[in-house]
Tab-separated table of C-alpha atoms and ligand atoms in Angstrom:
chain	number	residue	atom	x	y	z
A	371	UNK	CA	125.728	108.998	101.378
A	372	UNK	CA	123.668	111.005	103.890
A	373	UNK	CA	119.867	110.881	103.750
A	374	UNK	CA	118.406	112.877	100.880
A	375	UNK	CA	116.216	115.923	101.451
A	376	UNK	CA	113.334	117.149	99.312
A	377	UNK	CA	115.604	119.020	96.952
A	378	UNK	CA	118.170	116.273	96.400
A	379	UNK	CA	115.308	113.829	95.956
A	380	UNK	CA	113.813	115.962	93.193
A	381	UNK	CA	117.228	116.246	91.543
A	382	UNK	CA	117.639	112.459	91.705
A	383	UNK	CA	114.316	112.032	89.887
A	384	UNK	CA	115.426	114.423	87.165
A	385	UNK	CA	118.378	112.122	86.449
A	386	UNK	CA	116.054	109.188	85.682
A	387	UNK	CA	115.158	108.418	82.106
A	388	UNK	CA	111.620	107.148	82.622
A	389	UNK	CA	109.257	106.312	79.773
A	390	UNK	CA	105.972	107.816	80.998
A	391	UNK	CA	102.700	108.309	79.121
A	392	UNK	CA	99.866	110.636	80.133
A	393	UNK	CA	96.852	111.400	77.918
A	394	UNK	CA	98.421	109.406	75.091
A	395	UNK	CA	101.662	111.358	74.955
A	396	UNK	CA	105.120	110.637	76.302
A	397	UNK	CA	106.127	113.134	78.978
A	398	UNK	CA	109.371	114.938	78.390
A	399	UNK	CA	109.723	116.197	81.949
A	400	UNK	CA	107.929	114.013	84.456
A	401	UNK	CA	108.747	116.032	87.576
A	402	UNK	CA	107.424	119.297	86.113
A	403	UNK	CA	104.132	117.911	84.798
A	404	UNK	CA	101.466	119.661	86.956
A	405	UNK	CA	99.439	116.454	87.311
A	406	UNK	CA	102.460	114.497	88.596
A	407	UNK	CA	104.210	117.183	90.612
A	408	UNK	CA	101.895	117.156	93.674
A	409	UNK	CA	102.561	113.428	94.012
A	410	UNK	CA	106.299	114.093	93.851
A	411	UNK	CA	105.821	116.714	96.576
A	412	UNK	CA	104.115	114.126	98.777
A	413	UNK	CA	107.039	111.699	98.467
A	414	UNK	CA	109.441	114.594	99.024
A	415	UNK	CA	107.715	115.121	102.395
A	416	UNK	CA	109.007	111.695	103.483
A	417	UNK	CA	112.517	113.086	102.937
A	418	UNK	CA	111.841	116.496	104.437
A	419	UNK	CA	110.337	115.327	107.704
A	420	UNK	CA	113.255	112.929	108.270
A	421	UNK	CA	115.492	115.985	108.715
A	422	UNK	CA	113.306	117.659	111.321
A	423	UNK	CA	114.608	117.043	114.842
A	424	UNK	CA	111.099	116.798	116.301
A	425	UNK	CA	110.310	113.839	114.034
A	426	UNK	CA	113.713	112.123	114.071
A	427	UNK	CA	112.577	109.325	116.367
A	428	UNK	CA	109.672	108.416	114.103
A	429	UNK	CA	111.121	109.201	110.683
A	430	UNK	CA	114.599	107.688	111.058
A	431	UNK	CA	116.065	104.415	112.275
A	432	UNK	CA	119.448	102.746	112.678
A	433	UNK	CA	120.275	100.322	109.894
A	434	UNK	CA	120.857	96.795	111.206
A	435	UNK	CA	123.356	96.158	108.398
A	436	UNK	CA	125.447	99.340	108.408
A	437	UNK	CA	124.671	101.030	111.746
A	438	UNK	CA	123.930	104.219	109.786
A	439	UNK	CA	121.042	106.532	110.547
A	440	UNK	CA	118.581	106.001	107.695
A	441	UNK	CA	115.116	107.060	106.624
A	442	UNK	CA	112.629	104.662	108.237
A	443	UNK	CA	111.155	103.915	104.813
A	444	UNK	CA	114.392	102.015	104.007
A	445	UNK	CA	114.532	100.192	107.351
A	446	UNK	CA	114.022	96.520	108.205
A	447	UNK	CA	112.004	96.371	111.425
A	448	UNK	CA	114.149	95.120	114.302
A	449	UNK	CA	111.578	95.249	117.111
A	450	UNK	CA	107.902	95.827	117.826
A	451	UNK	CA	108.946	99.372	118.722
A	452	UNK	CA	110.054	99.811	115.086
A	453	UNK	CA	106.670	98.509	113.935
A	454	UNK	CA	104.788	100.898	116.214
A	455	UNK	CA	106.891	103.789	114.958
A	456	UNK	CA	106.068	102.762	111.403
A	457	UNK	CA	102.336	103.142	112.216
A	458	UNK	CA	102.978	106.522	113.820
A	459	UNK	CA	104.975	107.607	110.776
A	460	UNK	CA	102.009	106.709	108.548
A	461	UNK	CA	99.631	108.833	110.596
A	462	UNK	CA	102.124	111.694	110.760
A	463	UNK	CA	102.626	111.822	106.998
A	464	UNK	CA	98.946	111.255	106.214
A	465	UNK	CA	98.114	114.279	108.348
A	466	UNK	CA	100.955	116.279	106.779
A	467	UNK	CA	100.033	115.641	103.142
A	468	UNK	CA	96.301	114.695	103.310
A	469	UNK	CA	96.956	112.186	100.558
A	470	UNK	CA	98.912	109.066	99.654
A	471	UNK	CA	102.644	109.689	100.106
A	472	UNK	CA	103.472	106.502	98.217
A	473	UNK	CA	106.675	105.360	99.855
A	474	UNK	CA	105.224	102.608	102.079
A	475	UNK	CA	104.898	99.998	99.344
A	476	UNK	CA	108.676	99.824	98.905
A	477	UNK	CA	109.263	99.598	102.654
A	478	UNK	CA	106.739	96.768	102.876
A	479	UNK	CA	108.272	94.922	99.916
A	480	UNK	CA	111.759	95.162	101.456
A	481	UNK	CA	110.564	93.814	104.795
A	482	UNK	CA	108.564	90.986	103.210
A	483	UNK	CA	111.559	89.963	101.082
A	484	UNK	CA	113.897	90.073	104.089
A	485	UNK	CA	111.774	87.292	105.598
A	486	UNK	CA	110.919	85.211	102.536
A	487	UNK	CA	114.390	85.192	100.921
A	488	UNK	CA	115.749	83.869	104.232
A	489	UNK	CA	113.081	81.168	104.429
A	490	UNK	CA	113.642	80.047	100.820
A	491	UNK	CA	117.393	79.763	101.412
A	492	UNK	CA	116.862	77.666	104.559
A	493	UNK	CA	114.712	75.191	102.694
A	494	UNK	CA	116.351	75.202	99.262
A	495	UNK	CA	119.994	76.148	99.908
A	496	UNK	CA	119.694	79.145	97.555
A	497	UNK	CA	121.507	82.476	97.809
A	498	UNK	CA	118.590	84.911	97.771
A	499	UNK	CA	118.998	86.453	101.214
A	500	UNK	CA	122.613	87.448	100.555
A	501	UNK	CA	121.535	89.042	97.249
A	502	UNK	CA	118.690	90.770	99.003
A	503	UNK	CA	120.919	92.172	101.753
A	504	UNK	CA	123.353	93.527	99.143
A	505	UNK	CA	120.423	95.189	97.436
A	506	UNK	CA	119.088	96.528	100.735
A	507	UNK	CA	122.455	98.101	101.489
A	508	UNK	CA	122.337	99.862	98.103
A	509	UNK	CA	118.802	101.140	98.813
A	510	UNK	CA	119.682	102.327	102.312
A	511	UNK	CA	122.989	103.949	101.374
A	512	UNK	CA	121.355	105.880	98.538
A	513	UNK	CA	118.077	106.570	100.409
A	514	UNK	CA	115.949	105.370	97.500
A	515	UNK	CA	112.209	105.176	96.880
A	516	UNK	CA	111.153	101.685	95.822
A	517	UNK	CA	107.872	100.858	94.164
A	518	UNK	CA	106.543	97.632	95.665
A	519	UNK	CA	104.904	96.075	92.618
A	520	UNK	CA	102.564	93.220	93.387
A	521	UNK	CA	99.232	93.516	91.541
A	522	UNK	CA	99.160	91.780	88.154
A	523	UNK	CA	96.402	92.612	85.650
A	524	UNK	CA	95.162	89.014	86.317
A	525	UNK	CA	93.121	88.439	83.127
A	526	UNK	CA	90.285	85.950	83.674
A	527	UNK	CA	89.930	85.819	87.465
A	528	UNK	CA	88.708	82.230	87.248
A	529	UNK	CA	91.938	80.904	85.725
A	530	UNK	CA	95.428	80.360	87.184
A	531	UNK	CA	98.369	81.990	85.349
A	532	UNK	CA	99.334	78.951	83.243
A	533	UNK	CA	95.783	78.601	81.875
A	534	UNK	CA	95.289	82.252	80.919
A	535	UNK	CA	94.709	82.768	77.158
A	536	UNK	CA	97.299	85.554	77.454
A	537	UNK	CA	100.218	84.359	79.622
A	538	UNK	CA	101.275	87.996	80.134
A	539	UNK	CA	98.217	88.551	82.359
A	540	UNK	CA	100.663	87.660	85.156
A	541	UNK	CA	104.331	88.665	85.233
A	542	UNK	CA	106.466	85.723	84.106
A	543	UNK	CA	109.868	84.653	82.883
A	544	UNK	CA	110.152	84.293	79.099
A	545	UNK	CA	113.842	83.484	78.803
A	546	UNK	CA	116.632	82.243	81.018
A	547	UNK	CA	120.138	83.473	80.214
A	548	UNK	CA	123.539	82.855	81.700
A	549	UNK	CA	123.639	86.236	83.365
A	550	UNK	CA	119.954	86.674	84.239
A	551	UNK	CA	116.344	86.325	83.135
A	552	UNK	CA	114.008	88.111	80.746
A	553	UNK	CA	110.541	88.947	82.095
A	554	UNK	CA	107.277	90.057	80.545
A	555	UNK	CA	103.976	91.269	81.967
A	556	UNK	CA	102.633	94.284	83.789
A	557	UNK	CA	101.834	95.579	87.256
A	558	UNK	CA	98.634	97.595	87.692
A	559	UNK	CA	97.584	100.356	90.134
A	560	UNK	CA	101.205	101.100	91.009
A	561	UNK	CA	101.243	103.778	93.678
A	562	UNK	CA	103.916	106.415	93.194
A	563	UNK	CA	105.449	104.485	90.301
A	564	UNK	CA	107.093	107.392	88.501
A	565	UNK	CA	108.379	108.914	91.732
A	566	UNK	CA	110.412	105.772	92.423
A	567	UNK	CA	114.084	105.045	91.790
A	568	UNK	CA	113.557	101.293	91.920
A	569	UNK	CA	110.774	98.826	91.280
A	570	UNK	CA	110.529	95.637	93.338
A	571	UNK	CA	108.367	92.999	91.683
A	572	UNK	CA	106.607	90.204	93.580
A	573	UNK	CA	104.017	87.595	92.579
A	574	UNK	CA	100.411	88.550	93.150
A	575	UNK	CA	98.948	85.305	94.505
A	576	UNK	CA	99.724	81.772	95.784
A	577	UNK	CA	101.000	79.576	92.978
A	578	UNK	CA	101.130	75.862	92.143
A	579	UNK	CA	103.829	73.845	90.377
A	580	UNK	CA	102.336	74.473	86.914
A	581	UNK	CA	102.702	78.201	87.563
A	582	UNK	CA	106.418	78.061	88.432
A	583	UNK	CA	107.337	80.417	85.552
A	584	UNK	CA	105.189	83.063	87.233
A	585	UNK	CA	106.842	82.601	90.664
A	586	UNK	CA	109.418	85.370	90.343
A	587	UNK	CA	110.569	88.291	92.407
A	588	UNK	CA	113.200	90.812	91.427
A	589	UNK	CA	114.259	94.451	91.600
A	590	UNK	CA	115.220	96.834	88.806
A	591	UNK	CA	116.009	100.512	88.380
A	592	UNK	CA	112.742	102.238	87.496
A	593	UNK	CA	114.207	103.402	84.177
A	594	UNK	CA	115.481	99.976	83.096
A	595	UNK	CA	115.130	99.333	79.368
A	596	UNK	CA	111.736	97.928	78.402
A	597	UNK	CA	109.760	99.471	81.282
A	598	UNK	CA	106.912	101.859	80.358
A	599	UNK	CA	104.538	103.742	82.674
A	600	UNK	CA	100.971	104.714	81.780
A	601	UNK	CA	99.521	107.139	84.334
A	602	UNK	CA	96.024	106.434	85.695
A	603	UNK	CA	93.353	109.133	85.597
A	604	UNK	CA	91.878	110.541	88.785
A	605	UNK	CA	88.724	112.594	89.289
A	606	UNK	CA	89.436	116.294	88.735
A	607	UNK	CA	93.048	115.572	87.754
A	608	UNK	CA	93.154	118.334	85.134
A	609	UNK	CA	92.326	120.927	87.787
A	610	UNK	CA	96.016	120.623	88.660
A	611	UNK	CA	96.788	122.174	85.274
A	612	UNK	CA	94.498	125.148	85.888
A	613	UNK	CA	95.510	128.566	87.161
A	614	UNK	CA	94.922	129.251	90.837
A	615	UNK	CA	94.889	126.874	93.773
A	616	UNK	CA	91.350	126.973	95.202
A	617	UNK	CA	89.825	124.315	92.961
A	618	UNK	CA	92.634	121.837	93.639
A	619	UNK	CA	91.552	121.607	97.266
A	620	UNK	CA	95.027	120.565	98.360
A	621	UNK	CA	97.486	123.221	97.199
A	622	UNK	CA	100.653	121.148	97.413
A	623	UNK	CA	100.117	117.406	97.593
A	624	UNK	CA	98.513	114.526	95.726
A	625	UNK	CA	99.143	110.952	94.649
A	626	UNK	CA	99.285	108.987	91.435
A	627	UNK	CA	99.012	105.418	90.220
A	628	UNK	CA	100.264	103.900	86.995
A	629	UNK	CA	100.231	100.750	84.925
A	630	UNK	CA	103.822	99.529	84.543
A	631	UNK	CA	104.497	97.460	81.441
A	632	UNK	CA	107.545	95.158	81.367
A	633	UNK	CA	108.180	94.392	77.722
A	634	UNK	CA	110.868	91.686	77.727
A	635	UNK	CA	112.994	93.276	80.403
A	636	UNK	CA	116.351	91.820	81.395
A	637	UNK	CA	117.016	91.202	85.108
A	638	UNK	CA	120.545	90.230	86.220
A	639	UNK	CA	120.725	87.270	88.626
A	640	UNK	CA	121.989	89.515	91.417
A	641	UNK	CA	118.597	91.253	91.393
A	642	UNK	CA	116.503	88.059	91.366
A	643	UNK	CA	115.067	87.141	94.785
A	644	UNK	CA	112.750	84.295	93.827
A	645	UNK	CA	112.948	82.109	90.755
A	646	UNK	CA	110.329	79.414	90.307
A	647	UNK	CA	110.068	78.595	94.053
A	648	UNK	CA	106.292	78.578	93.609
A	649	UNK	CA	105.683	77.185	97.096
A	650	UNK	CA	106.944	80.478	98.592
A	651	UNK	CA	104.870	82.802	96.384
A	652	UNK	CA	101.882	82.746	98.740
A	653	UNK	CA	104.138	83.383	101.708
A	654	UNK	CA	105.658	86.475	100.096
A	655	UNK	CA	102.213	87.767	99.139
A	656	UNK	CA	100.910	87.236	102.660
A	657	UNK	CA	103.897	88.975	104.269
A	658	UNK	CA	103.666	91.967	101.979
A	659	UNK	CA	99.891	92.166	102.389
A	660	UNK	CA	100.132	92.063	106.192
A	661	UNK	CA	102.729	94.820	106.284
A	662	UNK	CA	100.768	96.896	103.822
A	663	UNK	CA	97.519	96.413	105.717
A	664	UNK	CA	99.325	97.877	108.725
A	665	UNK	CA	100.554	100.737	106.510
A	666	UNK	CA	97.014	101.976	106.248
A	667	UNK	CA	97.814	104.019	109.325
A	668	UNK	CA	98.079	106.667	106.600
A	669	UNK	CA	94.258	106.771	106.432
A	670	UNK	CA	94.152	107.832	110.078
A	671	UNK	CA	96.309	110.847	109.236
A	672	UNK	CA	94.156	111.799	106.245
A	673	UNK	CA	91.119	111.280	108.505
A	674	UNK	CA	92.620	113.798	110.952
A	675	UNK	CA	92.613	116.413	108.188
A	676	UNK	CA	89.112	115.560	107.011
A	677	UNK	CA	87.770	115.834	110.552
A	678	UNK	CA	89.574	119.163	110.969
A	679	UNK	CA	88.073	120.346	107.690
A	680	UNK	CA	84.568	119.237	108.718
A	681	UNK	CA	84.829	121.107	112.019
A	682	UNK	CA	86.100	124.178	110.165
A	683	UNK	CA	83.292	124.262	107.602
A	684	UNK	CA	80.755	123.772	110.406
A	685	UNK	CA	82.219	126.831	112.118
A	686	UNK	CA	82.287	128.804	108.849
A	687	UNK	CA	78.657	127.850	108.207
A	688	UNK	CA	77.644	128.783	111.748
A	689	UNK	CA	76.484	125.260	112.632
A	690	UNK	CA	79.310	124.115	114.878
A	691	UNK	CA	77.456	124.449	118.138
A	692	UNK	CA	74.449	122.444	116.916
A	693	UNK	CA	74.153	119.208	118.877
A	694	UNK	CA	73.851	116.861	115.879
A	695	UNK	CA	76.925	118.413	114.235
A	696	UNK	CA	78.909	118.006	117.434
A	697	UNK	CA	77.811	114.401	117.655
A	698	UNK	CA	78.850	113.731	114.056
A	699	UNK	CA	82.307	115.127	114.775
A	700	UNK	CA	82.530	112.822	117.813
A	701	UNK	CA	81.536	109.882	115.622
A	702	UNK	CA	84.194	110.763	113.043
A	703	UNK	CA	86.833	110.932	115.744
A	704	UNK	CA	85.641	107.679	117.276
A	705	UNK	CA	85.946	105.882	113.928
A	706	UNK	CA	89.319	107.433	113.166
A	707	UNK	CA	90.824	106.560	116.547
A	708	UNK	CA	89.430	103.025	116.242
A	709	UNK	CA	91.441	102.734	113.032
A	710	UNK	CA	94.484	103.954	114.915
A	711	UNK	CA	93.957	101.252	117.559
A	712	UNK	CA	94.142	98.602	114.830
A	713	UNK	CA	97.394	99.712	113.262
A	714	UNK	CA	99.041	100.180	116.650
A	715	UNK	CA	97.753	96.827	117.916
A	716	UNK	CA	99.004	94.738	114.988
A	717	UNK	CA	102.393	96.450	115.355
A	718	UNK	CA	102.797	96.025	119.092
A	719	UNK	CA	101.652	92.382	118.850
A	720	UNK	CA	104.215	91.715	116.107
A	721	UNK	CA	106.874	89.034	116.445
A	722	UNK	CA	110.422	88.152	115.433
A	723	UNK	CA	110.738	85.951	112.365
A	724	UNK	CA	113.616	83.468	111.776
A	725	UNK	CA	115.430	86.059	109.627
A	726	UNK	CA	115.405	88.475	112.592
A	727	UNK	CA	112.872	90.798	110.941
A	728	UNK	CA	109.821	91.712	113.006
A	729	UNK	CA	106.473	91.166	111.343
A	730	UNK	CA	103.070	92.498	112.401
A	731	UNK	CA	100.420	90.232	113.892
A	732	UNK	CA	98.704	88.947	110.772
A	733	UNK	CA	95.218	88.538	112.223
A	734	UNK	CA	95.173	92.029	113.695
A	735	UNK	CA	96.615	93.547	110.506
A	736	UNK	CA	93.754	91.974	108.571
A	737	UNK	CA	91.166	93.190	111.070
A	738	UNK	CA	92.664	96.678	110.819
A	739	UNK	CA	92.489	96.669	107.012
A	740	UNK	CA	88.923	95.358	107.123
A	741	UNK	CA	88.012	98.400	109.240
A	742	UNK	CA	89.850	100.579	106.718
A	743	UNK	CA	87.561	99.291	103.955
A	744	UNK	CA	84.623	100.804	105.879
A	745	UNK	CA	85.384	103.587	108.317
A	746	UNK	CA	86.907	106.144	105.910
A	747	UNK	CA	83.717	105.865	103.824
A	748	UNK	CA	81.617	106.659	106.894
A	749	UNK	CA	83.938	109.482	107.930
A	750	UNK	CA	83.699	110.868	104.374
A	751	UNK	CA	79.897	110.557	104.436
A	752	UNK	CA	79.710	112.510	107.679
A	753	UNK	CA	82.102	115.164	106.332
A	754	UNK	CA	79.849	115.614	103.278
A	755	UNK	CA	76.778	115.714	105.509
A	756	UNK	CA	78.318	118.495	107.623
A	757	UNK	CA	79.669	120.397	104.598
A	758	UNK	CA	76.326	120.664	102.795
A	759	UNK	CA	75.447	120.402	99.105
A	760	UNK	CA	77.600	123.361	98.127
A	761	UNK	CA	80.436	120.862	98.153
A	762	UNK	CA	79.261	119.681	94.749
A	763	UNK	CA	77.765	122.846	93.236
A	764	UNK	CA	80.348	125.507	94.030
A	765	UNK	CA	81.380	127.618	90.996
A	766	UNK	CA	84.991	127.673	89.876
A	767	UNK	CA	87.812	129.898	91.068
A	768	UNK	CA	87.639	131.696	87.703
A	769	UNK	CA	84.036	132.678	88.429
A	770	UNK	CA	85.025	133.790	91.905
A	771	UNK	CA	87.688	136.022	90.376
A	772	UNK	CA	85.533	137.176	87.441
A	773	UNK	CA	84.915	140.910	87.164
A	774	UNK	CA	81.427	140.132	85.844
A	775	UNK	CA	80.014	137.491	88.217
A	776	UNK	CA	82.627	137.348	90.998
A	777	UNK	CA	80.632	139.805	93.117
A	778	UNK	CA	77.639	137.481	93.154
A	779	UNK	CA	79.794	134.498	94.058
A	780	UNK	CA	81.251	136.563	96.916
A	781	UNK	CA	77.822	137.724	98.064
A	782	UNK	CA	75.738	134.574	97.759
A	783	UNK	CA	78.286	132.065	99.007
A	784	UNK	CA	79.157	133.984	102.140
A	785	UNK	CA	77.793	132.401	105.297
A	786	UNK	CA	79.042	133.961	108.542
A	787	UNK	CA	79.809	137.616	107.968
A	788	UNK	CA	83.229	137.366	109.648
A	789	UNK	CA	84.418	134.535	107.384
A	790	UNK	CA	85.622	135.467	103.883
A	791	UNK	CA	83.841	133.608	101.090
A	792	UNK	CA	87.226	132.512	99.777
A	793	UNK	CA	87.986	130.686	103.044
A	794	UNK	CA	84.675	128.871	102.834
A	795	UNK	CA	85.411	127.886	99.238
A	796	UNK	CA	88.893	126.645	100.113
A	797	UNK	CA	87.813	124.369	102.954
A	798	UNK	CA	84.918	122.992	100.863
A	799	UNK	CA	87.331	122.209	98.038
A	800	UNK	CA	89.610	120.371	100.457
A	801	UNK	CA	86.694	118.203	101.624
A	802	UNK	CA	85.720	117.659	97.996
A	803	UNK	CA	89.313	116.711	97.117
A	804	UNK	CA	89.516	114.052	99.844
A	805	UNK	CA	86.001	112.611	99.527
A	806	UNK	CA	85.300	112.794	95.777
A	807	UNK	CA	88.262	114.431	94.019
A	808	UNK	CA	91.720	113.183	93.156
A	809	UNK	CA	92.675	112.410	96.778
A	810	UNK	CA	89.625	110.147	97.110
A	811	UNK	CA	91.651	107.581	95.164
A	812	UNK	CA	93.890	107.334	98.214
A	813	UNK	CA	91.364	107.924	100.977
A	814	UNK	CA	88.501	105.793	99.641
A	815	UNK	CA	89.215	103.480	96.693
A	816	UNK	CA	92.657	102.639	98.022
A	817	UNK	CA	91.071	101.947	101.419
A	818	UNK	CA	88.709	99.524	99.744
A	819	UNK	CA	91.036	97.701	97.350
A	820	UNK	CA	94.631	98.546	98.264
A	821	UNK	CA	96.540	95.715	99.996
A	822	UNK	CA	93.693	93.410	98.989
A	823	UNK	CA	89.944	93.909	98.623
A	824	UNK	CA	87.655	93.306	101.643
A	825	UNK	CA	87.038	89.632	100.921
A	826	UNK	CA	90.778	88.902	101.040
A	827	UNK	CA	90.854	90.031	104.674
A	828	UNK	CA	87.728	88.059	105.558
A	829	UNK	CA	89.334	84.885	104.217
A	830	UNK	CA	92.449	85.584	106.289
A	831	UNK	CA	90.405	86.323	109.411
A	832	UNK	CA	88.516	83.034	109.066
A	833	UNK	CA	91.820	81.198	108.586
A	834	UNK	CA	93.619	82.814	111.494
A	835	UNK	CA	91.127	82.870	114.352
A	836	UNK	CA	91.329	79.885	116.701
A	837	UNK	CA	87.722	78.724	116.597
A	838	UNK	CA	88.514	75.406	118.306
A	839	UNK	CA	89.799	77.141	121.411
A	840	UNK	CA	86.858	79.529	121.533
A	841	UNK	CA	84.361	76.658	121.328
A	842	UNK	CA	86.218	74.451	123.794
A	843	UNK	CA	86.182	76.969	126.605
A	844	UNK	CA	82.572	77.950	125.927
A	845	UNK	CA	81.551	74.307	126.251
A	846	UNK	CA	83.645	73.801	129.384
A	847	UNK	CA	82.073	76.801	131.074
A	848	UNK	CA	78.508	75.609	130.505
A	849	UNK	CA	79.218	71.998	131.378
A	850	UNK	CA	79.340	70.285	127.957
A	851	UNK	CA	82.090	67.780	128.716
A	852	UNK	CA	81.914	64.845	126.308
A	853	UNK	CA	80.677	66.395	123.067
A	854	UNK	CA	83.193	65.963	120.267
B	1476	SF4	FE1	101.371	104.426	101.909
B	1476	SF4	FE2	98.836	104.789	102.409
B	1476	SF4	FE3	99.802	105.477	100.039
B	1476	SF4	FE4	99.554	102.907	100.608
B	1476	SF4	S1	97.871	104.416	100.435
B	1476	SF4	S2	101.380	103.878	99.754
B	1476	SF4	S3	99.981	102.898	102.805
B	1476	SF4	S4	100.313	106.388	101.995
B	1477	FE	FE1	98.262	100.835	98.927
């Protein structure tokens, strides 16, 4: 099957029979719900851009199992060049949609599993890698979106899975059958969940022997029986149901997250990629986390838009030639390009794993993500500084269009006489959307907590840096020879 485009992707979603709840009610048509649709549009962009000749090199790749040209989101990285192109793809799509385009989690889950299933088989003589490759072929040939589902609800953070008062706080196996397993639990904060054809489940943390029932990884169709989605709220989400487009900020695109509940769901053995090999749970988590920390190249693309918006509002306000505004724009660009350095560096310093898959440099991926937990917040702060307080006090589009008060909105919110008030409102709403509206979930909160909260990266950095070597050479250089 050739790669899907935006239209065939939308049609494929309409064929799914998802159980989705929003505001306490089951949705009858998921794709047409105004709160969901912008997020579907953002995923559709990953299909659309793959058909544009100017982006072919970044958006497509050659499958190492079929030799077919495929969407890069379904690809297993075969070189550091592939990894670098993945970072460039993230920036490209971030700057195209100005939001989370959701498809990276599945790509990262596929790549992590391509490594870990191979490693488990080598040590245990299991058959997971063959199952995985069969599954990968299915995903690539049908050009599917996979939700990479890692984060469990986790219950009491001080207790391991087997000691939780509610064992369902972490996804686990409840029954073993001849033809498969039955699982129960949930995955929280699932990016793009209802825009996915498949869901790939992984453990959420390193596990010990007592937690073997929780050491499971598998894939299922997103509409498998027993799976329910509960959509998460975002700031200003109901603006997407309003008339007009000004107050949405971003006319076309958005993201969504959901809680996915697995209520005794059957998984056939062919779709099980880890079953009680607890000693590999941490490895799978670490692989996925490293890939996903690299994926935050997307924030650089969203940053490009926010910087463009800040420059535009400065010009509309008549402040763009002021020295402190110019300096703030320089600072925003400096921070954004520093982020880009990180996601390019961890990709180009990646290495070949025994399975043949290339993985990013783990230390640099963690350093990059640590920067991502900070710099977008500073870029957002500077954008709000440049925009001015009107960002948070602007009347609605209905007032702007009102026959009674619209004239005053036009008159009193005009800045430069050659810039229409509506243009000023639109660019302010875009800045609002990214820094405090629904897209702030992706640009800020996701930057903080997605792919692991800041402390997770600090632990990895302390584990991965070679402090012995640093100290040894420092001592040699200053003449400390015999100190142990
Ligand atoms: Fe991809 Fe970024 Fe969205 Fe994560 S936050 S799924 S990396 S676009
Ligand atoms: Fe994420």
